[in-house]
CSV table of C-alpha atoms and ligand atoms in Angstrom, one decimal:
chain,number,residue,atom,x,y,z
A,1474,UNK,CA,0.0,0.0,0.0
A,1475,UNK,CA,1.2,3.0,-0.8
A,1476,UNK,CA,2.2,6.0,2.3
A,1477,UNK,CA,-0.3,8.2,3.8
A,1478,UNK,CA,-1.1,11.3,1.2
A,1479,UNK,CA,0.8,13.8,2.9
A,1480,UNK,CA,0.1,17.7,1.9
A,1481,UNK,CA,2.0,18.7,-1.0
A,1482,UNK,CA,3.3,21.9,0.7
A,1483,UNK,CA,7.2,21.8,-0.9
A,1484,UNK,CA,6.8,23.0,-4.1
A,1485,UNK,CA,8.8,21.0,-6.7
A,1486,UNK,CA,11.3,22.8,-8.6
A,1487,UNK,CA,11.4,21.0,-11.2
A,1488,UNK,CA,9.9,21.8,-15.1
A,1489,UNK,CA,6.4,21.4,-15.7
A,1490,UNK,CA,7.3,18.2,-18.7
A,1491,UNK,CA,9.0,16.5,-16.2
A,1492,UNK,CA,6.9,16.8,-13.2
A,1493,UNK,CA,4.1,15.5,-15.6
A,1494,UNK,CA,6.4,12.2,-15.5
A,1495,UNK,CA,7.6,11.9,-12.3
A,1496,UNK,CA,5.9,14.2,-9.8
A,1497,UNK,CA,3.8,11.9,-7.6
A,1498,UNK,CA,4.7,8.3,-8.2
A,1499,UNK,CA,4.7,5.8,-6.4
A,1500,UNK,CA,8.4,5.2,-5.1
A,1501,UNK,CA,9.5,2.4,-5.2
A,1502,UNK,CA,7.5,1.7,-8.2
A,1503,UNK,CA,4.5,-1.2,-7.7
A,1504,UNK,CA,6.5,-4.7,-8.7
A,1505,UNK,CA,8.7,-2.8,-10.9
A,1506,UNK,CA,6.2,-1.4,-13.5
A,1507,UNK,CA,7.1,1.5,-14.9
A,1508,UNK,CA,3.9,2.5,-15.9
A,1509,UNK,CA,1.4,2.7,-12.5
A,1510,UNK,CA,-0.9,-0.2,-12.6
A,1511,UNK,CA,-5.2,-0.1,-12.2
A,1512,UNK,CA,-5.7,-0.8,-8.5
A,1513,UNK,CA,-9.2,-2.0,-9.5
A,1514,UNK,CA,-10.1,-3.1,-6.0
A,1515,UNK,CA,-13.0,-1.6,-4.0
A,1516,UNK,CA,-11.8,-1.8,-0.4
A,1517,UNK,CA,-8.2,-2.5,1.1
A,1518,UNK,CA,-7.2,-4.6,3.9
A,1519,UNK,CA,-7.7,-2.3,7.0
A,1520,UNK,CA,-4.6,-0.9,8.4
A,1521,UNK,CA,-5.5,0.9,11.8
A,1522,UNK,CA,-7.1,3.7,10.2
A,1523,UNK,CA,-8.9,5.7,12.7
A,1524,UNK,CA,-10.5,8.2,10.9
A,1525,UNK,CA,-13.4,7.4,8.1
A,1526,UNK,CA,-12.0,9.7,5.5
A,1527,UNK,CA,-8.7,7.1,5.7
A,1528,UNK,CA,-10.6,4.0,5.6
A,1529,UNK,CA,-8.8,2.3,2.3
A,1530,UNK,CA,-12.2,2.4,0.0
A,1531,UNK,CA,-12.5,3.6,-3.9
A,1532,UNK,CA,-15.7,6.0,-2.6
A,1533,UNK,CA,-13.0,7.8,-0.4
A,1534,UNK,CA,-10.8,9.1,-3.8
A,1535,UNK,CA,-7.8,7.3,-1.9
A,1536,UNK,CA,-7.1,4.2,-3.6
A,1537,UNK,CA,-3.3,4.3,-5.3
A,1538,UNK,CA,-4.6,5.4,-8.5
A,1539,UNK,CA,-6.0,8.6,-6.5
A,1540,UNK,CA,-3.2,8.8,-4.4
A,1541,UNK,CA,-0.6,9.2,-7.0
A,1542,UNK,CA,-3.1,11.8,-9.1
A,1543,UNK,CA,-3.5,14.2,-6.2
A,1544,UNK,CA,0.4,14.7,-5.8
A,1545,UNK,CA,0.9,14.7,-9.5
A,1546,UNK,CA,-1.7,17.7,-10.4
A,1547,UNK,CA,-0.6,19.7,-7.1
A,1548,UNK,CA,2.7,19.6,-8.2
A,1549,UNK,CA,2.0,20.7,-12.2
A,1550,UNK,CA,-0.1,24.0,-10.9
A,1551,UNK,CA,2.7,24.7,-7.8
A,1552,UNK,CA,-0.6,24.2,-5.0
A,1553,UNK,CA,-0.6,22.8,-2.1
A,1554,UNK,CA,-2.9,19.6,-2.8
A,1555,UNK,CA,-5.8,18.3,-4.8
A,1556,UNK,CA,-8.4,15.8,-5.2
A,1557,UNK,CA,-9.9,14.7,-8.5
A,1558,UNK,CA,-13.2,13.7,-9.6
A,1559,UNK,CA,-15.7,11.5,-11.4
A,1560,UNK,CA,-16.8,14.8,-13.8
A,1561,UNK,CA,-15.6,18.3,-14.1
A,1562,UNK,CA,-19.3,19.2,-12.9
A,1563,UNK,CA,-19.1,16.9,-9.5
A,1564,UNK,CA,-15.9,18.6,-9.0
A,1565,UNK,CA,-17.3,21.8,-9.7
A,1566,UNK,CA,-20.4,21.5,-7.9
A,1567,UNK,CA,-18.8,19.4,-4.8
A,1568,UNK,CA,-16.2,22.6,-3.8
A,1569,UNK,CA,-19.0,24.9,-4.1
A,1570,UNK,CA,-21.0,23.3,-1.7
A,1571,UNK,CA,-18.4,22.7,0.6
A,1572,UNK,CA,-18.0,26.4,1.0
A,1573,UNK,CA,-21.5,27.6,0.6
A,1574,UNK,CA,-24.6,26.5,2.8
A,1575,UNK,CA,-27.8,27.9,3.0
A,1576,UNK,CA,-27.8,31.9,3.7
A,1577,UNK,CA,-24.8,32.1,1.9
A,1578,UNK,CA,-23.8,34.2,-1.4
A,1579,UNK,CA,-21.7,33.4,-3.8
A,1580,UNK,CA,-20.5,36.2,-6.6
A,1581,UNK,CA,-19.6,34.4,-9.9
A,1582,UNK,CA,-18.4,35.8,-13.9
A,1583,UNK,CA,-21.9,36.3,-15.9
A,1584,UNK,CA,-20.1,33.7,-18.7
A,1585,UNK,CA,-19.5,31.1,-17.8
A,1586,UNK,CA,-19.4,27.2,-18.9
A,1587,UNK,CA,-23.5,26.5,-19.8
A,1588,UNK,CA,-23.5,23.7,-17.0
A,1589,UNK,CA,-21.8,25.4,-14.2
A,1590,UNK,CA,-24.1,28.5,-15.2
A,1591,UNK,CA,-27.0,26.2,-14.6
A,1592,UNK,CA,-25.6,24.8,-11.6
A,1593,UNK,CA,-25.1,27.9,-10.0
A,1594,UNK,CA,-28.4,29.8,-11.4
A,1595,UNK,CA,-30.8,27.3,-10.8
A,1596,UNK,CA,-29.0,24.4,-8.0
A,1597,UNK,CA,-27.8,26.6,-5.8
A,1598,UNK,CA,-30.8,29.3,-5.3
A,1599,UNK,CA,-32.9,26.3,-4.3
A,1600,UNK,CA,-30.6,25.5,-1.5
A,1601,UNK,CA,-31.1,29.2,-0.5
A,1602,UNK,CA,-27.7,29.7,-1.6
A,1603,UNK,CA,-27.6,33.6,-3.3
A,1604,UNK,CA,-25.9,34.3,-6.6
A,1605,UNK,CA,-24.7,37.2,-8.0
A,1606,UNK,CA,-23.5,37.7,-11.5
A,1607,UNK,CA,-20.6,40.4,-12.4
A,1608,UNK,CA,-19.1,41.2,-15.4
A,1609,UNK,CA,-15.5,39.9,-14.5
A,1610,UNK,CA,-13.8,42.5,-16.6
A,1611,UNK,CA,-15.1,45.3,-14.9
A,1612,UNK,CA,-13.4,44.9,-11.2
A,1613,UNK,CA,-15.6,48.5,-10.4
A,1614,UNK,CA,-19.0,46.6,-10.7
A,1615,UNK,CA,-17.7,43.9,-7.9
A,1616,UNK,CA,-17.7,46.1,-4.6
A,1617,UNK,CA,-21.2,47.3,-4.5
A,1618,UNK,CA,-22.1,43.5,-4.5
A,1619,UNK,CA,-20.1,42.1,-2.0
A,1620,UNK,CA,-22.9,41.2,1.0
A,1621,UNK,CA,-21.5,40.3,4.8
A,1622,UNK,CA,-23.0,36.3,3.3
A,1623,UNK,CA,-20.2,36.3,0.6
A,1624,UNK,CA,-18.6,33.5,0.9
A,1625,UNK,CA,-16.2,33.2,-2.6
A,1626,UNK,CA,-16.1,34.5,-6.1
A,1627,UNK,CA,-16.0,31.8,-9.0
A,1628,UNK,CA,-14.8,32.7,-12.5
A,1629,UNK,CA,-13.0,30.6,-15.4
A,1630,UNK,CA,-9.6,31.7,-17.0
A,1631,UNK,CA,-11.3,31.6,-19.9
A,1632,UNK,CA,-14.5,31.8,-20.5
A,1633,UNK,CA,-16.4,29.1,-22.2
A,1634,UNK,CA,-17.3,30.0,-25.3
A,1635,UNK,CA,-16.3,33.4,-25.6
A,1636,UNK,CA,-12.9,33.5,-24.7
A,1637,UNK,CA,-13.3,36.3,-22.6
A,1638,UNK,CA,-10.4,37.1,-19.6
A,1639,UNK,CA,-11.6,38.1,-16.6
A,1640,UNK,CA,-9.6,40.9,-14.6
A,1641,UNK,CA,-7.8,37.8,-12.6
A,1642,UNK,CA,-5.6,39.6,-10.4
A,1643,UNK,CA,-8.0,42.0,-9.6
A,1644,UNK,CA,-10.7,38.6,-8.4
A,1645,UNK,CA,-7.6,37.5,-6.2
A,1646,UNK,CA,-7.3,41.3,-4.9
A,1647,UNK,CA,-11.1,40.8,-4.1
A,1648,UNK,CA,-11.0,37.9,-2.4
A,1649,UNK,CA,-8.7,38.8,0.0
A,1650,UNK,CA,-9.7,42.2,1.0
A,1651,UNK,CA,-12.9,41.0,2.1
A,1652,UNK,CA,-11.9,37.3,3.0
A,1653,UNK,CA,-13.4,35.5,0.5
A,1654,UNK,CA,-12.4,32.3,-1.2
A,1655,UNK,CA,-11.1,32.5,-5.1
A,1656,UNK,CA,-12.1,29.7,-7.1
A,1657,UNK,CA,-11.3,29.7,-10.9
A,1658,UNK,CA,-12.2,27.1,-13.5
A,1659,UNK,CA,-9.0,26.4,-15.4
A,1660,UNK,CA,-10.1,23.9,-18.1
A,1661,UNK,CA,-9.2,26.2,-21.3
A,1662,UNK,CA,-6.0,27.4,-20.2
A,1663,UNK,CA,-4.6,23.9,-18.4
A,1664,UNK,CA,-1.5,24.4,-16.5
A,1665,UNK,CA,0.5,24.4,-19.3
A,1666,UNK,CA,-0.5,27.9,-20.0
A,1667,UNK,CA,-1.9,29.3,-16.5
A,1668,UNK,CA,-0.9,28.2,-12.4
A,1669,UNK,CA,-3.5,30.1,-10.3
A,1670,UNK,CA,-2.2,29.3,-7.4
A,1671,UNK,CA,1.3,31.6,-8.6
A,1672,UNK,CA,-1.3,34.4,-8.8
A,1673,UNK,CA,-2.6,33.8,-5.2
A,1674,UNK,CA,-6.1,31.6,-5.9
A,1675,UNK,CA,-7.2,29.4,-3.7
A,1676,UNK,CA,-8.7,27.0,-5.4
A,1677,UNK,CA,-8.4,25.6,-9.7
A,1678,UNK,CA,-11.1,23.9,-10.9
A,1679,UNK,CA,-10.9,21.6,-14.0
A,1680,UNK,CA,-13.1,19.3,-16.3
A,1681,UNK,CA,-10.3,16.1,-16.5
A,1682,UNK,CA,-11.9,15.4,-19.5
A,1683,UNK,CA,-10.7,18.0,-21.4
A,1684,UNK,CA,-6.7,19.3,-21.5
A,1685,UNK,CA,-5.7,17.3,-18.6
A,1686,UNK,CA,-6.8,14.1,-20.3
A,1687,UNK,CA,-6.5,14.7,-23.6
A,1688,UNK,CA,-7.7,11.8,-25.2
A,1689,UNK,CA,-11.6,12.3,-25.7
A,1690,UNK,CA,-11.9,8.8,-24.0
A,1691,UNK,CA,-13.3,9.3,-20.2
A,1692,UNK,CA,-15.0,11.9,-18.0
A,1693,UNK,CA,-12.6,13.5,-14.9
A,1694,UNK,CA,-12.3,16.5,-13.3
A,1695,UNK,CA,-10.4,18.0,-10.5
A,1696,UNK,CA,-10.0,20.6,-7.5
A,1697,UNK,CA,-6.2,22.1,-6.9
A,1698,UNK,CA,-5.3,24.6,-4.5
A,1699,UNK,CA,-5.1,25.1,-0.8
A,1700,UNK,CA,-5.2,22.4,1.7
A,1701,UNK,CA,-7.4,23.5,4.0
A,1702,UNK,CA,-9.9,23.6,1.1
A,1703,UNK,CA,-9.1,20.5,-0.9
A,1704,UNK,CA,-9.4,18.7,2.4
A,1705,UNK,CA,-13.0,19.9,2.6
A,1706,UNK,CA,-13.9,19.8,-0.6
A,1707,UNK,CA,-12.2,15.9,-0.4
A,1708,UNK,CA,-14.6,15.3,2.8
A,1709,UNK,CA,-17.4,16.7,1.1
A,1710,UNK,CA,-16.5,14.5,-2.0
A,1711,UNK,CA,-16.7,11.5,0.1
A,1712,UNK,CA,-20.3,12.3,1.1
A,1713,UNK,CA,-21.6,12.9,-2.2
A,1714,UNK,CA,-20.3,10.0,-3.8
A,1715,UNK,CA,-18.8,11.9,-7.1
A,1716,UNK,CA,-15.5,9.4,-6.8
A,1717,UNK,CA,-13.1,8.7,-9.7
A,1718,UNK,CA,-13.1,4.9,-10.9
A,1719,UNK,CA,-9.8,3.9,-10.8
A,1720,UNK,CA,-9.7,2.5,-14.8
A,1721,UNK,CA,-10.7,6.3,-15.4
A,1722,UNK,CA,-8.0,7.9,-13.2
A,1723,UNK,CA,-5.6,5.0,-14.9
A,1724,UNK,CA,-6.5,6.9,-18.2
A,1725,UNK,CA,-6.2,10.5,-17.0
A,1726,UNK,CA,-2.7,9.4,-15.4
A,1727,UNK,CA,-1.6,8.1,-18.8
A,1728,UNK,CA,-2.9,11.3,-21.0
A,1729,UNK,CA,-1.3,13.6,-18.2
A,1730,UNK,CA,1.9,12.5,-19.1
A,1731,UNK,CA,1.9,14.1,-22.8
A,1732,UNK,CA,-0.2,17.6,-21.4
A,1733,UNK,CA,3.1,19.9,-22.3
A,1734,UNK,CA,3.4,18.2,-26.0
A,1735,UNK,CA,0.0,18.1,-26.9
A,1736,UNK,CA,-0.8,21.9,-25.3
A,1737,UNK,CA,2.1,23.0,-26.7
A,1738,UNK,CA,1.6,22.1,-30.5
A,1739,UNK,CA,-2.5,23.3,-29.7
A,1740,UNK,CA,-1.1,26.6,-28.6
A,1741,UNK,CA,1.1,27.3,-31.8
A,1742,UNK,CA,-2.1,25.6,-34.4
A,1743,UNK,CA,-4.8,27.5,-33.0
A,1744,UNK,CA,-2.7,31.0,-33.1
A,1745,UNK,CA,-2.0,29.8,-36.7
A,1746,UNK,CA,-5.3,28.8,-37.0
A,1747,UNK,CA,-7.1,32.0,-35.6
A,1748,UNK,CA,-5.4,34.5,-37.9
A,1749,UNK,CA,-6.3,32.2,-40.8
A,1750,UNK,CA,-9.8,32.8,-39.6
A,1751,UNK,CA,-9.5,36.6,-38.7
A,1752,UNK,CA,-7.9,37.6,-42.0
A,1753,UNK,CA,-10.9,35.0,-44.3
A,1754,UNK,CA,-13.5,37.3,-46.3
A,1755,UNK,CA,-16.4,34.9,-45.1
A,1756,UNK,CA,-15.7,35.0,-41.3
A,1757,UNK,CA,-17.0,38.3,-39.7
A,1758,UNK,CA,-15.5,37.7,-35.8
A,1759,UNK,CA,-12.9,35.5,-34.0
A,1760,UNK,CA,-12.6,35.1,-30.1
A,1761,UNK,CA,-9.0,34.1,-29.6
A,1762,UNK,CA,-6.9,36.1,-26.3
A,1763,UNK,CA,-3.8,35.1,-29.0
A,1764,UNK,CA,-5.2,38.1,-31.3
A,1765,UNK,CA,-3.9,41.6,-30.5
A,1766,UNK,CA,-7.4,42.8,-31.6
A,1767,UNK,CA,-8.7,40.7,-28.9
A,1768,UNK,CA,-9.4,43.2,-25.9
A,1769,UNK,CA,-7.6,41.3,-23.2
A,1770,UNK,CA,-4.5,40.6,-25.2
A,1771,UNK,CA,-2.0,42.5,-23.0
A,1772,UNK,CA,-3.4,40.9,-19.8
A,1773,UNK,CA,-3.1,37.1,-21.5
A,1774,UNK,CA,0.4,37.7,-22.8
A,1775,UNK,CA,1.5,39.0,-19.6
A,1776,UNK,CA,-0.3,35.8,-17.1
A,1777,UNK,CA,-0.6,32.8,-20.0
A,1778,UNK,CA,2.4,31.3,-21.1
A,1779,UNK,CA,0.3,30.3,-24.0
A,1780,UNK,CA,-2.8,31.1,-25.8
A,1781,UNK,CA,-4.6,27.8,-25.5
A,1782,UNK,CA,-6.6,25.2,-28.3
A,1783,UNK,CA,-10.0,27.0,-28.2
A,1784,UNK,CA,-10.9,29.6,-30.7
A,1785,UNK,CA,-14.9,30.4,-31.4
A,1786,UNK,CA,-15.5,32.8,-34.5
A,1787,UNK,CA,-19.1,34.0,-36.0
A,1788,UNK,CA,-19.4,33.5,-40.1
A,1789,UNK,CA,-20.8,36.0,-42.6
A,1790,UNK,CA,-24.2,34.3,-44.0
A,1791,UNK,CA,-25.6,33.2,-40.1
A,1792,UNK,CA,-26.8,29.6,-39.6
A,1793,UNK,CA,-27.0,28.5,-43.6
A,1794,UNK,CA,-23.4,29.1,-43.4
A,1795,UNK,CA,-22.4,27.4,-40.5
A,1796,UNK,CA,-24.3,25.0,-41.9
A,1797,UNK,CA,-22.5,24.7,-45.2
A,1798,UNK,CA,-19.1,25.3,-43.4
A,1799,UNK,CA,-19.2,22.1,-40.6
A,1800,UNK,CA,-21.1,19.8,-43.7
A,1801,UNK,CA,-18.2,20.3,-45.8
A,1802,UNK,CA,-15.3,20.2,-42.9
A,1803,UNK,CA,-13.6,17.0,-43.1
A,1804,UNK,CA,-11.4,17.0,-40.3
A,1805,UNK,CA,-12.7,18.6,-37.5
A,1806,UNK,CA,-16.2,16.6,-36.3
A,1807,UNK,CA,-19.5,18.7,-35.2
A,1808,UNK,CA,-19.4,17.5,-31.3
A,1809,UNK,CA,-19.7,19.1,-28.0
A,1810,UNK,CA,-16.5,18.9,-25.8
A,1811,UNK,CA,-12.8,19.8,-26.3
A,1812,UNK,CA,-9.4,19.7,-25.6
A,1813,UNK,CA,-8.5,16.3,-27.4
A,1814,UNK,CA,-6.2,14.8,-30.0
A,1815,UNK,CA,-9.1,15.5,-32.5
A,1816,UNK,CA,-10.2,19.1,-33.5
A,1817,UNK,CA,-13.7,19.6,-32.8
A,1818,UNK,CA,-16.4,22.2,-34.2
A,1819,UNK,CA,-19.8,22.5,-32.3
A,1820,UNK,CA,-22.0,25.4,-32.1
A,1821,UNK,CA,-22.7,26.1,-28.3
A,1822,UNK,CA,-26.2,27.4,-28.2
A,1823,UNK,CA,-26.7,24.0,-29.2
A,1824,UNK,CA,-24.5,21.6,-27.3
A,1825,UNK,CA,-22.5,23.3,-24.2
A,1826,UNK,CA,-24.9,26.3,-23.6
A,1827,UNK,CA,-28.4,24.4,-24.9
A,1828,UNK,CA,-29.5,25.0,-21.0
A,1829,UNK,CA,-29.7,28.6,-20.9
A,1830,UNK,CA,-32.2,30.6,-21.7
A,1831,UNK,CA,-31.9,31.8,-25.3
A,1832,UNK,CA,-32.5,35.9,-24.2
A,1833,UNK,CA,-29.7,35.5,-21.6
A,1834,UNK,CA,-27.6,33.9,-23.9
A,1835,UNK,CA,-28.1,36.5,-26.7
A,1836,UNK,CA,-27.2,39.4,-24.6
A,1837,UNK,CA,-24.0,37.6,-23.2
A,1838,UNK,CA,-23.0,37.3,-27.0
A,1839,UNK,CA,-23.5,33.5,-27.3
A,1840,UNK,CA,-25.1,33.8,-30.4
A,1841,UNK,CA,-27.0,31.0,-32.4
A,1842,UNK,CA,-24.3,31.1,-34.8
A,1843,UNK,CA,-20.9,31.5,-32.7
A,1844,UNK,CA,-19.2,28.3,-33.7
A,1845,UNK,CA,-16.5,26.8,-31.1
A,1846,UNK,CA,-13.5,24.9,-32.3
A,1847,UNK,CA,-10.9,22.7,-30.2
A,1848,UNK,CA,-7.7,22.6,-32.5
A,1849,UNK,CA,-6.7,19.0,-32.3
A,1850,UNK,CA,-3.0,17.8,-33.1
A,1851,UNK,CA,-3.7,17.7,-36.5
A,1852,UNK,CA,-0.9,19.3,-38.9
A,1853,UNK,CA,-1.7,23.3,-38.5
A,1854,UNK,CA,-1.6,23.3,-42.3
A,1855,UNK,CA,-4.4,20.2,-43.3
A,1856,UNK,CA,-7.0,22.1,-40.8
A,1857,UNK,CA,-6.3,25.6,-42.5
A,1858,UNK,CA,-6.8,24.2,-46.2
A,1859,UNK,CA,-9.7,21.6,-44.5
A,1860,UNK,CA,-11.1,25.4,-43.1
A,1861,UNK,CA,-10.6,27.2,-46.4
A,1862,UNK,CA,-12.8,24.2,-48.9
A,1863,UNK,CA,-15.2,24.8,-46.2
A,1864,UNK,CA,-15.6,28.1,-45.7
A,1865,UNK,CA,-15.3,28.8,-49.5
A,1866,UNK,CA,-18.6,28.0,-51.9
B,1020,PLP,N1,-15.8,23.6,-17.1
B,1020,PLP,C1,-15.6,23.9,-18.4
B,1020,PLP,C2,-14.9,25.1,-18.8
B,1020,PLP,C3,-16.2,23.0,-19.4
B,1020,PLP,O1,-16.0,23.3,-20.7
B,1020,PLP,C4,-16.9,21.8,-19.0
B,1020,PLP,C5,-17.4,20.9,-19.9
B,1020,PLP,O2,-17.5,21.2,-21.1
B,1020,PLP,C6,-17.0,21.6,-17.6
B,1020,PLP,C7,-16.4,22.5,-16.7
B,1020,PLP,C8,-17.7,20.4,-17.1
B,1020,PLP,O3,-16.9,19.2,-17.2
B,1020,PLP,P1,-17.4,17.7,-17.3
B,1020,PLP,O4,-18.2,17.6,-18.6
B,1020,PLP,O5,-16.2,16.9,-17.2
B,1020,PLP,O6,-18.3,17.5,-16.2
């Protein structure tokens, strides 16, 4: 069995690629095996264990295959621990409710992923939690919202479709004059290209499924950041049930280990692939923080070490042309999701953002013909010639 999973408070020196390899194992290795093997057992001898978060059980997110998971992702965004999960959405809704109760108010970025924005608009009123939605560029609009109840501010790095950048050191500013907690959803920008706990958040937020996996093959997600926090969150994880199976977290800890290739050659292609798009006669917007036109630019370059995979652009022509356009692409497939080896096209308004209400999502700018792409590892140069047959009648 492996040790107890102490609190990752040293932070490893080491590069990002090669923490992605060795940060976290299991040392010795399990008989030898290089690669960790699937404990697929539900329950472990008993070993003394004296408290019922310990007890050896795959419910409990602390078989070996959690174990070695937790160090691993703690170590790749410099945080002091973490705990995954069986979704992005358990993790995401799990740490908000083990911060928020009833009578509590939580202020959260007006876009936002459509799930969590369902989650947080409709869930978490009927517990008799209290939302409030801010524009997250606008740090001014924050202050006259902030309620003796607030209990955390929640935004995403970048935001799902749009691409938008919230003012993120001013949300960590926010938090901690008035002693909130920070929580940001870190799924676009992975921590290949953002850390937030270097800027002072206290808690990351992913969906597994997407970067941190890679592969298009499981469901995952996880919560990084303080230990205080992860430890509740983890508690509160137990209780609600939202474990990761141990085949899944087998897969996750397999497409971890290429996260700084893959991200790497996404960040160069969709830069590549966004000025294609921003410079083509038939496209009439792109959405892309890589773009100097983009009106965050500055703030990306200076916190991102890279741009990301996501891109989401608006055609000339509305939905006939979108139409035409994802009919005729050959490479990229028309599904929800993102962050794989594949590129992906999908139109949110009817896939990722389907839940909200079609006014609310027209005034945030989530339009019925915003297309979102997730640039694969495809060559850069088959996608842009694959974009221009399409795109071209
Ligand atoms: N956060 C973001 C930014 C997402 O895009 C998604 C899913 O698309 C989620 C969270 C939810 O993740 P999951 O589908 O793994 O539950």
């Amino acid at each position: 069995m492996a040790g107890r999973e102490t609190p990752n408070r040293q932070i490893d020196a080491r590069q990002i690629e090669t923490k992605l390899i060795h940060a976290g194992e299991a040392s010795p290795r399990y008989a030898g095996a290089i690669s960790m093997p699937i404990f697929q057992s539900s329950t472990f001898e008993y070993s003394g264990e004296s408290d019922y978060h310990d007890v050896r059980y795959i419910r409990l997110n602390n078989t070996p295959n959690h174990v070695v998971l937790h160090a691993k992702l703690a170590a790749l965004e410099n945080a002091e621990g973490a705990v995954v999960a069986s979704s992005g959405m358990a993790a995401i809704s799990t740490a908000l409710l083990s911060l928020l109760a009833s009578g509590d108010h939580l202020i959260v970025q007006d876009t936002l992923y459509g799930g969590t924005h369902d989650l947080v608009s409709q869930d978490l009123p009927a517990l008799g939690i209290g939302v409030t939605f801010v524009d997250g560029r606008d740090p001014s609009s924050w202050a006259t919202q902030i309620r003796p109840t607030t209990r955390a501010i929640y935004v995403e790095a970048l935001s799902n479709p749009l691409l938008q950048l919230p003012d993120l050191e001013a949300v960590v500013g926010f938090a901690r004059e008035h002693a909130i907690v920070s929580m940001i959803d870190n799924t676009f920008t992975s921590p290949m290209n953002f850390r937030p706990a270097e800027l002072g958040f206290d808690l990351s937020l992913h969906s597994a499924t997407k970067y941190l996996n890679g592969h298009t093959d499981i469901v995952a997600g996880a919560v990084i950041g303080r230990t205080d926090l992860v430890d509740q969150v983890r508690r509160k994880l137990n209780h609600l049930g939202g474990t990761l199976d141990p085949h899944a977290a087998f897969l996750l800890h397999r497409g971890l280990k290429t996260l700084a290739v893959r991200v790497r050659h996404q960040n160069v292609s969709a830069l590549r692939l966004a000025e294609f798009l921003d410079r083509h006669p038939a496209v009439t917007r792109v959405n892309y923080p890589g773009l100097p036109g983009h009106p965050q630019h500055a703030l990306a370059s200076r916190l991102f070490d890279g741009f990301g995979g996501m891109i989401s652009f608006e055609l000339e022509g509305g939905l006939a042309a979108v139409e035409r356009c994802f009919d005729r692409l050959t490479l990229p497939a028309s599904a929800p999701s993102l962050g794989g080896v594949e590129s992906l096209v999908t139109r949110p308004s009817t896939t990722s953002h389907a839940g909200m209400e079609r006014r609310l999502r027209e005034s945030l700018g989530i339009s019925d013909t915003l297309v979102r792409l997730s640039v694969g590892l495809e060559a850069t140069e088959d996608l842009i010639q694959d974009f221009e047959q399409a795109l071209t009648s």
